[in-house]
Coordinates of C-alpha atoms in Angstrom, one line a residue:
R20 CA 129.6 93.7 86.9
T21 CA 132.3 95.4 89.0
L22 CA 130.4 94.6 92.2
I23 CA 130.0 91.0 91.3
Q24 CA 133.7 90.7 90.3
C25 CA 134.8 92.3 93.6
L26 CA 132.5 89.9 95.6
L27 CA 133.9 86.9 93.8
V28 CA 137.4 87.9 94.7
L29 CA 136.2 88.4 98.3
V30 CA 134.5 85.0 98.6
L31 CA 137.6 83.2 97.3
S32 CA 139.5 84.5 100.2
I33 CA 136.9 83.3 102.8
V34 CA 137.2 79.9 104.5
W35 CA 133.6 78.7 104.6
C36 CA 133.1 77.2 108.1
S37 CA 130.8 74.3 108.4
N38 CA 128.7 73.9 111.6
A39 CA 128.8 70.1 111.4
A40 CA 126.3 67.9 113.2
N41 CA 125.5 64.2 113.3
D42 CA 122.0 64.6 111.8
P43 CA 121.7 62.0 108.9
C44 CA 119.8 62.6 105.7
D45 CA 116.4 60.9 105.3
P46 CA 117.1 57.5 103.7
L47 CA 113.8 57.6 101.9
V48 CA 115.5 59.3 98.9
P49 CA 119.1 58.1 99.3
D50 CA 120.3 59.7 96.0
V51 CA 119.9 63.3 97.3
C52 CA 120.3 64.5 100.9
L53 CA 117.4 66.6 102.3
L54 CA 114.9 64.9 100.0
P55 CA 112.0 64.3 100.2
Y56 CA 111.3 67.8 101.4
P57 CA 109.5 69.4 103.2
N58 CA 109.4 66.5 105.6
N59 CA 108.5 65.9 109.3
Y60 CA 111.7 63.8 109.5
Y61 CA 113.4 67.2 110.0
T62 CA 111.3 68.2 113.0
V63 CA 111.3 67.6 116.7
S64 CA 108.5 67.6 119.2
D65 CA 108.1 70.9 120.9
P66 CA 104.9 71.5 123.0
S67 CA 105.8 75.2 123.3
Y68 CA 104.8 75.8 119.6
P69 CA 101.3 75.8 118.2
T70 CA 101.9 72.9 115.9
Q71 CA 103.7 71.0 118.8
L72 CA 106.7 70.7 116.5
R73 CA 109.8 72.7 115.5
I74 CA 111.9 72.4 112.4
N75 CA 115.3 70.8 113.4
L76 CA 117.5 70.7 110.3
S77 CA 121.1 69.9 110.6
P78 CA 123.7 71.8 108.6
E79 CA 124.8 68.5 107.1
S80 CA 121.3 68.0 105.7
M81 CA 121.6 71.2 103.7
P82 CA 123.1 71.7 100.3
R83 CA 126.9 71.9 100.2
D84 CA 128.7 74.7 98.4
I85 CA 131.8 74.5 96.3
F86 CA 133.9 75.2 99.4
G87 CA 132.5 72.2 101.2
G88 CA 130.5 74.3 103.6
Y89 CA 126.8 74.2 104.5
I90 CA 124.1 76.7 105.0
N91 CA 123.3 77.1 108.7
P92 CA 119.6 76.4 109.1
T93 CA 119.5 78.0 112.6
H94 CA 121.1 81.3 111.4
L95 CA 118.8 81.1 108.4
G96 CA 115.8 81.1 110.8
L97 CA 114.3 77.8 109.8
N98 CA 114.9 76.0 113.1
E99 CA 112.9 78.5 115.1
M100 CA 109.7 77.9 113.0
D101 CA 107.0 75.4 113.9
G102 CA 106.3 74.1 110.4
F103 CA 107.1 74.4 106.7
S104 CA 105.7 76.7 104.1
G105 CA 102.1 76.0 103.0
T106 CA 103.2 76.9 99.4
S107 CA 106.3 74.7 99.1
A108 CA 107.0 72.4 96.3
M109 CA 107.0 68.8 97.5
I110 CA 110.3 67.6 96.1
S111 CA 111.7 64.2 95.5
Y112 CA 114.0 62.6 93.0
W113 CA 113.6 59.7 90.5
E114 CA 116.3 58.9 87.9
D115 CA 115.0 59.4 84.4
L116 CA 111.4 59.9 85.5
S117 CA 108.5 59.9 82.9
L118 CA 105.7 62.3 83.5
E119 CA 103.1 60.1 81.8
G120 CA 99.8 60.4 83.7
V121 CA 101.2 63.0 86.1
P122 CA 99.0 66.1 86.5
S123 CA 100.4 69.3 84.9
H124 CA 99.6 72.9 85.5
T125 CA 97.4 72.8 82.3
N126 CA 95.2 70.1 83.8
I127 CA 95.2 70.4 87.6
V128 CA 91.9 68.5 88.0
R129 CA 93.8 65.4 87.0
S130 CA 95.4 65.4 90.4
L131 CA 92.0 64.5 92.0
D132 CA 91.4 61.4 89.9
A133 CA 91.4 58.1 91.8
D134 CA 94.3 56.7 89.7
C135 CA 96.5 59.8 89.7
P136 CA 100.1 58.7 90.3
T137 CA 100.7 61.6 92.8
V138 CA 98.6 62.1 95.9
V139 CA 98.5 65.0 98.3
L140 CA 96.3 64.5 101.3
D141 CA 95.2 66.5 104.3
Y142 CA 95.9 64.0 107.1
E143 CA 93.2 65.2 109.5
T144 CA 90.3 65.6 107.0
G145 CA 91.3 62.9 104.5
E146 CA 90.7 65.4 101.7
R147 CA 92.6 65.0 98.5
L148 CA 94.3 68.3 97.7
A149 CA 94.7 69.6 94.1
H150 CA 98.2 69.9 92.8
W151 CA 100.4 69.7 89.7
A152 CA 103.9 68.4 89.1
E153 CA 106.9 69.0 86.9
L154 CA 110.5 68.1 86.5
D155 CA 113.0 70.9 87.0
V156 CA 114.6 71.8 83.6
H157 CA 116.0 75.2 84.4
K158 CA 119.4 73.6 83.7
P159 CA 118.5 71.6 80.6
R160 CA 121.9 69.9 80.1
D161 CA 121.8 68.3 83.5
S162 CA 120.2 64.9 83.6
R163 CA 119.6 64.9 87.4
R164 CA 116.3 66.7 87.8
A165 CA 114.2 67.4 90.9
F166 CA 110.6 66.2 90.8
M167 CA 108.4 69.0 92.1
I168 CA 104.8 68.7 93.2
W169 CA 103.2 72.1 93.5
P170 CA 100.0 72.7 95.5
A171 CA 97.2 74.4 93.5
A172 CA 96.5 76.7 96.4
H173 CA 97.9 77.4 99.9
L174 CA 97.7 74.2 102.0
G175 CA 96.6 76.1 105.1
N176 CA 98.3 76.8 108.5
N177 CA 99.1 74.1 111.0
R178 CA 98.1 71.2 108.7
R179 CA 99.6 67.8 108.5
I180 CA 100.1 67.0 104.8
V181 CA 100.7 63.5 103.4
V182 CA 102.4 63.1 100.0
A183 CA 102.4 59.8 98.1
M184 CA 103.5 58.4 94.7
R185 CA 102.7 55.2 92.8
N186 CA 102.9 53.8 89.3
L187 CA 105.8 56.1 88.4
R188 CA 108.1 54.8 85.6
P189 CA 111.4 55.7 83.9
T190 CA 111.2 57.1 80.4
S191 CA 112.9 54.1 78.8
S192 CA 110.7 51.9 76.7
G193 CA 109.3 48.9 78.6
A194 CA 110.7 49.9 81.9
L195 CA 109.1 48.6 85.0
P196 CA 107.7 50.9 87.7
Y197 CA 110.2 52.1 90.3
S198 CA 110.3 49.8 93.3
G199 CA 111.1 52.4 96.0
S200 CA 114.1 52.9 98.2
A201 CA 115.2 50.2 100.6
A202 CA 114.1 52.4 103.6
F203 CA 110.7 53.0 102.1
V204 CA 110.2 49.4 101.2
A205 CA 111.0 48.4 104.8
L206 CA 108.4 50.8 106.1
R207 CA 105.7 49.9 103.5
D208 CA 106.2 46.1 103.8
N209 CA 107.1 46.1 107.5
S210 CA 110.3 44.2 106.7
T211 CA 113.4 44.1 108.7
S212 CA 115.9 46.9 108.1
T213 CA 118.5 48.9 110.0
L214 CA 117.5 52.0 108.0
V215 CA 114.3 52.6 110.0
D216 CA 113.5 52.4 113.7
Q217 CA 110.3 51.5 115.5
S218 CA 109.2 55.0 116.1
R219 CA 109.3 55.7 112.4
R220 CA 107.4 52.6 111.7
V221 CA 104.6 53.8 114.0
H222 CA 104.6 57.2 112.4
F223 CA 104.4 55.7 108.9
N224 CA 101.6 53.4 109.8
E225 CA 99.6 56.5 110.5
I226 CA 100.5 57.7 107.0
F227 CA 99.6 54.4 105.4
T228 CA 96.3 54.3 107.2
A229 CA 95.3 57.7 106.0
L230 CA 96.2 56.9 102.5
E231 CA 94.3 53.6 102.5
A232 CA 91.2 55.5 103.9
A233 CA 91.5 57.7 100.8
G234 CA 91.6 54.7 98.5
V235 CA 95.4 54.5 98.0
A236 CA 96.6 50.9 98.6
R237 CA 99.7 50.6 100.7
D238 CA 101.3 47.9 98.5
T239 CA 101.1 50.2 95.5
L240 CA 103.2 53.0 97.0
Q241 CA 106.7 53.8 95.8
L242 CA 107.2 56.7 98.2
A243 CA 105.2 58.5 100.9
W244 CA 106.0 61.0 103.6
D245 CA 104.4 63.8 105.6
F246 CA 105.1 67.4 106.7
T247 CA 103.4 70.0 108.8
T248 CA 102.7 73.5 107.7
G249 CA 103.7 76.5 109.9
S250 CA 101.1 78.1 112.2
V251 CA 99.9 81.7 111.9
E252 CA 102.0 82.6 114.9
S253 CA 105.1 81.3 113.3
I254 CA 104.5 82.6 109.8
N255 CA 102.7 85.9 110.4
G256 CA 103.3 86.6 114.1
R257 CA 106.3 89.0 113.7
A258 CA 104.6 91.2 111.1
L259 CA 101.3 91.2 113.0
F260 CA 103.1 92.2 116.2
M261 CA 105.1 95.0 114.5
R262 CA 102.0 96.4 112.8
D263 CA 100.0 96.6 116.0
D264 CA 102.9 97.8 118.1
A265 CA 103.9 100.5 115.6
L266 CA 100.4 101.8 115.0
G267 CA 99.9 101.9 118.8
R268 CA 102.9 104.1 119.2
L269 CA 102.0 106.7 116.5
P270 CA 100.6 110.0 117.5
S271 CA 96.9 110.5 116.8
G272 CA 97.5 112.4 113.7
G273 CA 100.0 109.9 112.3
P274 CA 103.8 110.0 112.3
S275 CA 105.8 113.2 112.6
Y276 CA 107.4 114.3 109.4
R277 CA 109.5 116.9 107.7
I278 CA 109.5 118.1 104.1
T279 CA 112.7 117.8 102.3
S280 CA 111.7 118.8 98.7
V281 CA 108.8 120.4 96.9
T282 CA 108.6 120.4 93.1
E283 CA 105.9 122.6 91.5
N284 CA 104.3 121.3 88.3
P285 CA 106.7 118.4 87.7
S286 CA 104.5 117.4 84.8
S287 CA 101.4 118.7 82.9
T288 CA 99.2 116.5 85.1
T289 CA 100.7 117.0 88.5
R290 CA 100.4 120.2 90.5
R291 CA 102.9 119.4 93.2
R292 CA 105.4 116.6 94.2
I293 CA 106.3 116.5 97.9
Q294 CA 109.1 114.5 99.3
G295 CA 110.0 114.1 102.9
L296 CA 111.0 112.0 105.9
M297 CA 108.5 110.4 108.3
S298 CA 109.5 109.2 111.7
V299 CA 108.5 105.5 112.1
P300 CA 108.9 102.9 114.9
L301 CA 112.0 100.8 114.1
Y302 CA 112.5 97.1 114.9
L303 CA 115.7 96.5 112.9
T304 CA 119.3 96.6 114.2
S305 CA 119.7 99.6 111.8
P306 CA 117.5 101.2 109.1
N307 CA 120.3 100.5 106.6
P308 CA 120.5 97.6 104.1
G309 CA 121.7 94.3 105.5
S310 CA 120.0 94.8 108.9
H311 CA 118.0 92.2 110.8
L312 CA 115.1 92.4 113.2
V313 CA 115.9 92.5 116.9
I314 CA 114.1 89.5 118.4
S315 CA 113.2 89.0 122.1
D316 CA 113.5 85.8 124.1
Q317 CA 109.7 85.4 123.4
G318 CA 110.4 85.4 119.7
L319 CA 108.9 88.8 118.9
P320 CA 110.5 92.0 117.4
V321 CA 111.7 94.6 119.8
F322 CA 111.1 98.3 119.4
Q323 CA 114.4 100.1 118.8
G324 CA 113.3 103.7 118.8
W325 CA 112.3 106.0 115.9
S326 CA 113.8 106.2 112.5
E327 CA 113.2 108.4 109.5
F328 CA 112.2 107.0 106.1
N329 CA 111.7 108.7 102.8
F330 CA 108.2 109.2 101.3
T331 CA 106.8 110.8 98.2
V332 CA 103.3 112.4 97.7
Q333 CA 102.1 113.6 94.3
I334 CA 99.1 115.9 94.0
P335 CA 97.3 115.9 90.6
N336 CA 95.8 119.1 89.2
S337 CA 92.3 117.7 89.7
A338 CA 92.9 117.5 93.5
T339 CA 93.3 121.3 93.7
T340 CA 89.6 121.7 93.2
K341 CA 88.1 118.5 94.7
P342 CA 89.6 116.4 97.5
A343 CA 91.1 113.2 96.0
A344 CA 91.3 109.6 97.2
L345 CA 94.6 108.2 98.5
F346 CA 96.3 106.0 95.9
Q347 CA 99.1 104.2 97.7
Y348 CA 101.5 102.7 95.3
G349 CA 104.1 99.9 95.5
H350 CA 107.1 99.8 93.3
G351 CA 108.7 96.9 91.4
L352 CA 111.6 94.6 92.1
F353 CA 114.6 96.3 93.6
G354 CA 113.1 99.7 92.5
S355 CA 112.1 102.7 94.5
Q356 CA 109.2 105.1 95.2
S357 CA 110.5 107.2 92.2
E358 CA 108.4 104.8 90.1
L359 CA 105.6 107.3 91.0
H360 CA 107.3 109.7 88.5
E361 CA 106.2 107.4 85.6
S362 CA 104.0 109.5 83.2
Y363 CA 101.2 106.9 83.1
I364 CA 100.9 106.9 86.9
Q365 CA 100.7 110.7 87.0
Q366 CA 98.1 110.7 84.2
M367 CA 95.9 108.3 86.1
G368 CA 96.2 110.5 89.1
E369 CA 94.8 113.4 87.1
D370 CA 92.2 111.4 85.2
Y371 CA 90.7 109.8 88.3
N372 CA 91.6 112.3 91.0
W373 CA 94.0 110.2 93.0
V374 CA 96.7 111.7 95.3
Q375 CA 99.5 109.3 95.0
A376 CA 101.9 108.3 97.7
G377 CA 104.7 105.8 98.1
V378 CA 107.7 104.6 100.2
D379 CA 110.4 102.1 99.4
W380 CA 110.0 98.4 99.9
I381 CA 113.1 98.2 102.1
G382 CA 114.6 94.7 101.8
M383 CA 113.8 94.5 98.1
S384 CA 114.5 98.1 97.1
S385 CA 117.3 99.6 94.9
A386 CA 119.2 100.5 98.1
D387 CA 119.3 96.8 99.1
V388 CA 120.9 95.5 95.9
P389 CA 124.5 95.4 97.1
A390 CA 123.6 93.7 100.4
V391 CA 121.3 91.2 98.8
S392 CA 123.9 90.5 96.0
A393 CA 126.6 89.9 98.7
M394 CA 124.3 87.6 100.6
C395 CA 123.5 85.5 97.5
L396 CA 127.1 85.1 96.7
T397 CA 128.7 84.7 100.1
N398 CA 126.3 83.6 102.8
L399 CA 122.8 82.4 102.1
S400 CA 122.5 81.7 105.8
N401 CA 121.9 85.5 106.0
F402 CA 118.9 85.4 103.8
G403 CA 116.8 86.8 106.7
I404 CA 117.9 90.3 105.7
I405 CA 115.2 90.1 103.1
P406 CA 112.1 89.1 105.1
D407 CA 113.2 91.0 108.2
R408 CA 113.5 94.2 106.3
L409 CA 110.3 93.5 104.4
C410 CA 108.5 93.3 107.8
Q411 CA 109.7 96.8 108.5
A412 CA 108.6 97.8 105.0
M413 CA 105.1 96.8 105.9
V414 CA 105.2 99.0 109.0
N415 CA 106.5 101.9 106.9
Q416 CA 103.6 101.4 104.4
A417 CA 101.1 101.3 107.3
C418 CA 102.6 104.5 108.7
L419 CA 102.4 106.2 105.3
T420 CA 98.7 105.6 105.2
R421 CA 98.3 107.3 108.6
L422 CA 100.6 110.1 107.5
V423 CA 98.7 111.1 104.3
T424 CA 95.3 110.7 105.9
G425 CA 96.4 112.4 109.1
N426 CA 98.4 115.5 109.8
L427 CA 100.0 115.8 106.4
R428 CA 96.6 116.3 104.7
N429 CA 96.3 119.6 106.6
D430 CA 99.8 120.8 105.8
P431 CA 99.7 124.1 103.8
L432 CA 101.4 122.3 100.9
L433 CA 98.3 120.1 100.6
M434 CA 95.8 122.9 101.0
F435 CA 94.1 124.5 98.0
N436 CA 91.4 127.2 98.2
G437 CA 90.9 126.4 101.9
Q438 CA 90.5 122.7 101.6
S439 CA 92.8 119.6 101.7
A440 CA 93.7 117.8 98.5
V441 CA 93.1 114.5 100.3
D442 CA 89.8 112.8 101.1
P443 CA 90.9 110.6 104.0
A444 CA 87.8 108.4 103.7
R445 CA 88.8 107.0 100.3
R446 CA 92.0 104.9 100.5
Y447 CA 93.2 102.4 97.8
Y448 CA 96.4 100.4 97.0
D449 CA 97.9 99.7 93.7
G450 CA 101.2 98.1 92.9
N451 CA 102.9 96.3 89.9
S452 CA 105.3 93.5 89.7
N453 CA 107.0 93.2 93.1
G454 CA 104.6 96.0 94.1
G455 CA 101.8 93.6 93.3
I456 CA 103.5 90.7 95.0
L457 CA 104.3 92.6 98.2
G458 CA 101.1 94.5 97.9
A459 CA 99.2 91.3 98.7
V460 CA 101.0 91.2 102.0
F461 CA 100.4 94.9 102.8
L462 CA 96.8 94.7 101.8
A463 CA 96.3 91.6 104.0
L464 CA 97.9 93.4 107.0
S465 CA 96.5 96.9 106.5
K466 CA 94.1 98.2 109.1
D467 CA 93.2 101.2 106.9
I468 CA 93.2 100.1 103.2
H469 CA 90.7 97.3 102.3
T470 CA 90.6 97.6 98.5
G471 CA 93.5 97.1 96.1
V472 CA 94.7 96.2 92.7
L473 CA 97.6 93.7 92.4
G474 CA 99.3 94.2 89.0
V475 CA 101.2 91.3 87.5
P476 CA 101.8 89.6 90.9
G477 CA 102.5 86.1 91.9
A478 CA 103.2 83.6 94.7
P479 CA 105.2 81.9 96.0
Y480 CA 108.6 83.3 95.1
N481 CA 110.1 79.8 94.7
L482 CA 107.6 79.1 91.9
L483 CA 108.4 82.4 90.3
V484 CA 112.2 82.6 90.4
F485 CA 113.1 80.1 87.7
R486 CA 110.4 81.4 85.4
S487 CA 111.6 85.0 85.6
V488 CA 114.2 86.8 83.6
D489 CA 114.5 89.3 86.5
F490 CA 116.0 86.9 89.0
K491 CA 118.7 85.6 86.7
S492 CA 121.5 87.8 88.0
Y493 CA 120.7 86.8 91.6
Y494 CA 120.3 83.1 90.6
D495 CA 123.7 83.3 88.9
L496 CA 125.3 84.5 92.1
I497 CA 123.8 81.5 94.0
A498 CA 124.7 79.1 91.2
A499 CA 128.4 80.2 91.4
R500 CA 128.5 78.6 94.8
F501 CA 125.9 75.9 94.4
P502 CA 126.3 74.5 90.8
N503 CA 124.1 71.4 91.4
P504 CA 120.7 72.2 89.9
I505 CA 118.9 70.0 92.5
D506 CA 120.6 72.0 95.2
Q507 CA 119.5 75.2 93.6
V508 CA 115.8 74.0 93.7
N509 CA 116.2 72.9 97.3
L510 CA 117.7 76.2 98.3
M511 CA 114.7 78.1 96.9
N512 CA 112.4 75.8 98.7
L513 CA 114.3 76.1 102.0
V514 CA 114.3 79.9 102.0
Q515 CA 110.7 80.1 101.0
T516 CA 109.6 79.1 104.5
V517 CA 111.5 82.0 106.0
W518 CA 110.4 84.4 103.2
E519 CA 106.8 83.6 104.0
R520 CA 107.0 86.0 107.0
A521 CA 106.8 88.9 104.6
S522 CA 105.8 87.5 101.2
P523 CA 102.4 86.6 99.7
G524 CA 102.9 82.9 100.2
G525 CA 102.3 83.5 103.9
Y526 CA 99.3 85.8 103.5
C527 CA 97.4 84.8 100.3
N528 CA 95.1 82.4 102.3
H529 CA 94.1 85.3 104.6
L530 CA 93.7 88.0 102.0
S531 CA 89.9 87.8 101.6
D532 CA 89.1 86.9 105.2
G533 CA 90.7 89.4 107.6
T534 CA 89.6 87.6 110.7
T535 CA 92.8 85.7 111.3
L536 CA 95.0 88.8 110.8
G537 CA 92.8 91.2 112.7
T538 CA 91.6 93.3 109.8
E539 CA 88.5 93.8 107.7
N540 CA 87.8 91.5 104.8
K541 CA 89.7 92.7 101.7
R542 CA 88.6 93.1 98.1
F543 CA 91.2 92.9 95.4
L544 CA 91.7 92.7 91.6
V545 CA 94.6 90.7 90.2
H546 CA 95.8 91.6 86.7
Y547 CA 98.2 89.4 84.8
G548 CA 99.4 89.0 81.2
L549 CA 100.0 86.0 79.1
G550 CA 103.7 85.7 78.1
D551 CA 104.9 87.7 81.1
A552 CA 108.7 87.0 81.3
Q553 CA 109.1 88.6 84.7
V554 CA 106.3 87.3 86.9
S555 CA 104.6 84.0 85.7
W556 CA 100.9 83.8 85.2
L557 CA 101.1 80.6 87.2
G558 CA 102.0 82.6 90.3
A559 CA 99.2 85.1 89.7
Q560 CA 96.7 82.3 89.5
F561 CA 98.1 80.6 92.6
L562 CA 97.8 83.8 94.6
A563 CA 94.2 84.5 93.4
R564 CA 93.1 80.9 93.8
S565 CA 94.4 80.8 97.4
A566 CA 92.5 84.0 98.2
G567 CA 89.2 82.8 96.7
A568 CA 89.0 85.1 93.7
A569 CA 86.6 84.6 90.9
M570 CA 87.2 84.8 87.2
F571 CA 85.2 85.9 84.2
A572 CA 84.3 83.0 81.9
N573 CA 85.9 84.7 79.0
N574 CA 89.3 85.0 80.7
P575 CA 92.0 84.2 78.1
P576 CA 93.8 80.8 78.7
E577 CA 97.4 80.0 78.0
V578 CA 97.7 77.3 75.4
N579 CA 96.1 74.0 76.5
E580 CA 95.2 75.5 79.9
S581 CA 92.1 74.3 81.7
F582 CA 91.2 76.8 84.5
Y583 CA 90.9 75.2 88.0
G584 CA 89.8 76.5 91.4
F585 CA 87.9 79.7 90.3
E586 CA 84.3 80.5 90.3
M587 CA 83.6 81.2 86.6
L588 CA 81.4 84.3 86.2
H589 CA 79.0 84.7 83.2
S590 CA 77.9 88.2 84.2
D591 CA 78.9 91.7 83.3
G592 CA 80.7 92.1 86.6
I593 CA 80.5 91.8 90.4
S594 CA 80.0 94.2 93.3
S595 CA 81.3 91.9 96.0
G596 CA 84.2 89.6 96.2
S597 CA 87.5 89.7 94.3
L598 CA 88.6 88.8 90.8
I599 CA 91.5 87.7 88.7
Q600 CA 91.8 89.1 85.1
G601 CA 94.2 88.0 82.4
Y602 CA 95.2 89.8 79.2
N603 CA 96.4 88.4 75.9
F604 CA 98.8 90.7 74.0
G605 CA 99.6 88.2 71.3
A606 CA 102.9 87.0 72.8
E607 CA 104.3 83.6 72.1
P608 CA 102.8 81.0 74.5
A609 CA 104.8 80.7 77.8
P610 CA 106.9 77.6 78.1
E611 CA 105.3 74.8 80.1
D612 CA 108.5 74.1 81.9
N613 CA 110.1 76.1 84.7
V614 CA 112.0 78.5 82.4
P615 CA 111.1 82.1 81.5
P616 CA 109.2 83.2 78.3
S617 CA 111.2 85.2 75.8
A618 CA 112.2 88.6 77.0
S619 CA 111.9 90.0 73.5
T620 CA 108.1 89.6 73.7
D621 CA 107.7 90.3 77.4
T622 CA 104.2 91.5 78.3
H623 CA 105.1 92.5 81.9
E624 CA 104.7 96.3 81.3
C625 CA 101.7 96.0 79.0
V626 CA 98.9 95.2 81.6
R627 CA 99.3 98.4 83.6
R628 CA 99.2 100.5 80.4
D629 CA 96.2 98.6 78.9
P630 CA 93.2 101.0 78.8
R631 CA 90.9 98.1 79.7
A632 CA 92.8 97.3 82.8
E633 CA 93.0 100.9 83.8
A634 CA 89.3 101.4 83.3
Q635 CA 88.6 98.2 85.4
M636 CA 90.7 99.5 88.2
A637 CA 89.2 103.0 88.1
R638 CA 85.6 101.7 88.3
F639 CA 86.6 99.3 91.1
F640 CA 88.0 102.1 93.1
A641 CA 85.1 104.5 92.3
D642 CA 82.1 102.3 93.2
G643 CA 83.3 98.9 94.1
Y644 CA 82.1 97.2 90.9
I645 CA 84.5 95.0 89.0
H646 CA 83.3 95.3 85.4
D647 CA 84.1 92.9 82.5
T648 CA 85.9 95.5 80.4
C649 CA 86.8 92.8 77.8
G650 CA 83.3 91.6 77.2
D651 CA 82.9 93.2 73.8
L652 CA 86.2 91.9 72.5
G653 CA 86.0 88.5 74.1
N654 CA 88.9 86.8 76.0
C655 CA 90.7 90.1 76.5
Q656 CA 92.4 89.7 73.1
P657 CA 95.1 92.1 71.8
I658 CA 93.9 95.7 71.4
Q659 CA 94.5 97.6 68.2
P660 CA 96.9 98.9 67.4
P661 CA 98.9 96.2 69.2
M662 CA 100.9 97.2 72.3
K663 CA 104.7 97.0 72.0
L664 CA 106.1 93.9 73.6
S665 CA 109.5 94.2 75.2
H666 CA 111.5 93.6 78.4

């Protein structure tokens, strides 16, 4: 609280400077500037980019804070990208909108019906794309609510997406359908208007032609627009370059290191805990919180020399007699590698003979909390400190793998009876919460680890934040400057495109097939819990659906949920491919709206401690078989005695 109070005092003394420009808002939704969004209206032609476009937002198009200032989209990094997030909510605004007939997340298949009021279309292929929609109610007392259409899975890279709406009505009894804005009516009916020019009429005729080919009549439309998703080069290019450049600079035995601490027998299950510093290629202005990547004129990160980062390695008792697999672990939201000290993690190391190793997710670690808090409160234009530092975190994780399977394994501290405690041929990843979220990025990028478990993860972040109790403190900081709930939703959607450079929204569609990112195909297991108040099950399913995971037919549904987009398995298990597994701990059903479940019955910590989930992971790592460990109980129902539910 002291930090927040100090920052509030600081911000009140700052004159927020606006970088004004004469870029008007899109008149398609005159009630709210920026909407509809994402939107090719906010792009310019640029043949130097793979999509042939570049985002070109004006500061005046952005949400305005209580001081009258705008976020600078160029400083934010949006205007250097060649398209929008492939996971973005497609946002518009209708006063007093009824959701009758609109597809919800419990019935996604409705979105593909011929008479569905909402339509999302791939312009090139004409394919209708599955989606669901909701009204934002995270501020229930506010009557002005954003209408958000969420893709059921990643929309793909470099795709032109068409969004359309028809037959939407207000909630009031007997109300007629909305007519559409004056600008849209002029485009739809080809009528005279000063709100649209000829070039936009030509552009929209392409949209109307595509919709009519898909069976959507032009004269029924109330709103339509299009946007282009970012290319692999724009979304993933920086992290890919850093990975390859960094690994190419490492010595053959992995990074150099020095040991700073050795703890003998820190628990009854662990023989030795080793902490040290490894020397890693640095691409940031500084290794410290608040730093940014140094970017060349070609748009790629620039090597800044070598920097030391902390690491932890834990050797279980079992590894002193038989070399153990590497179990690389990722910590949770704004935590640290000290999460490895948790007794259940050490117990798994002993039970399954895993040498455990971890580094901090810099950018979203405990050390980053002051810088991130200050950014949320004073300058969201500086949001890039999160994805920039997370790109460096991915480099650090890749270097950790090379360290533990390289020279460190032959260090005397890891030698027992003449043999190393580490078997370098067996390498796995596990992470929970934000470790599962960011673990999807690391697994997709890793050249060395091809099997992983993503515990209670989700994507994209802008879907998760309003459904999470964890983000409330950061959301409150943003809301202090941007009190309008629609602005808050728009802000999360805006930063999502930049966040994609180092978050699973930018990598989930490449997770199973490593061709695009230059790795082997990956196998993964997603675990989630019903009633999770920190990472919504909706995000876990989005991530797994985008990556092509299967699901056991007895997977427990949330109330009224109809599963969509998964191959449903009626077998004992699978020895190829990936899987998503849910667990029911008896918590109250999660709200259907974009608000968190009750923290008092939070299941977030339960999944990782469930013996069925642990056994499923252990078998997966041991022989590659993903076994239906809930088959005898059916639907992964609560175990007896029940696990404690708490936040």
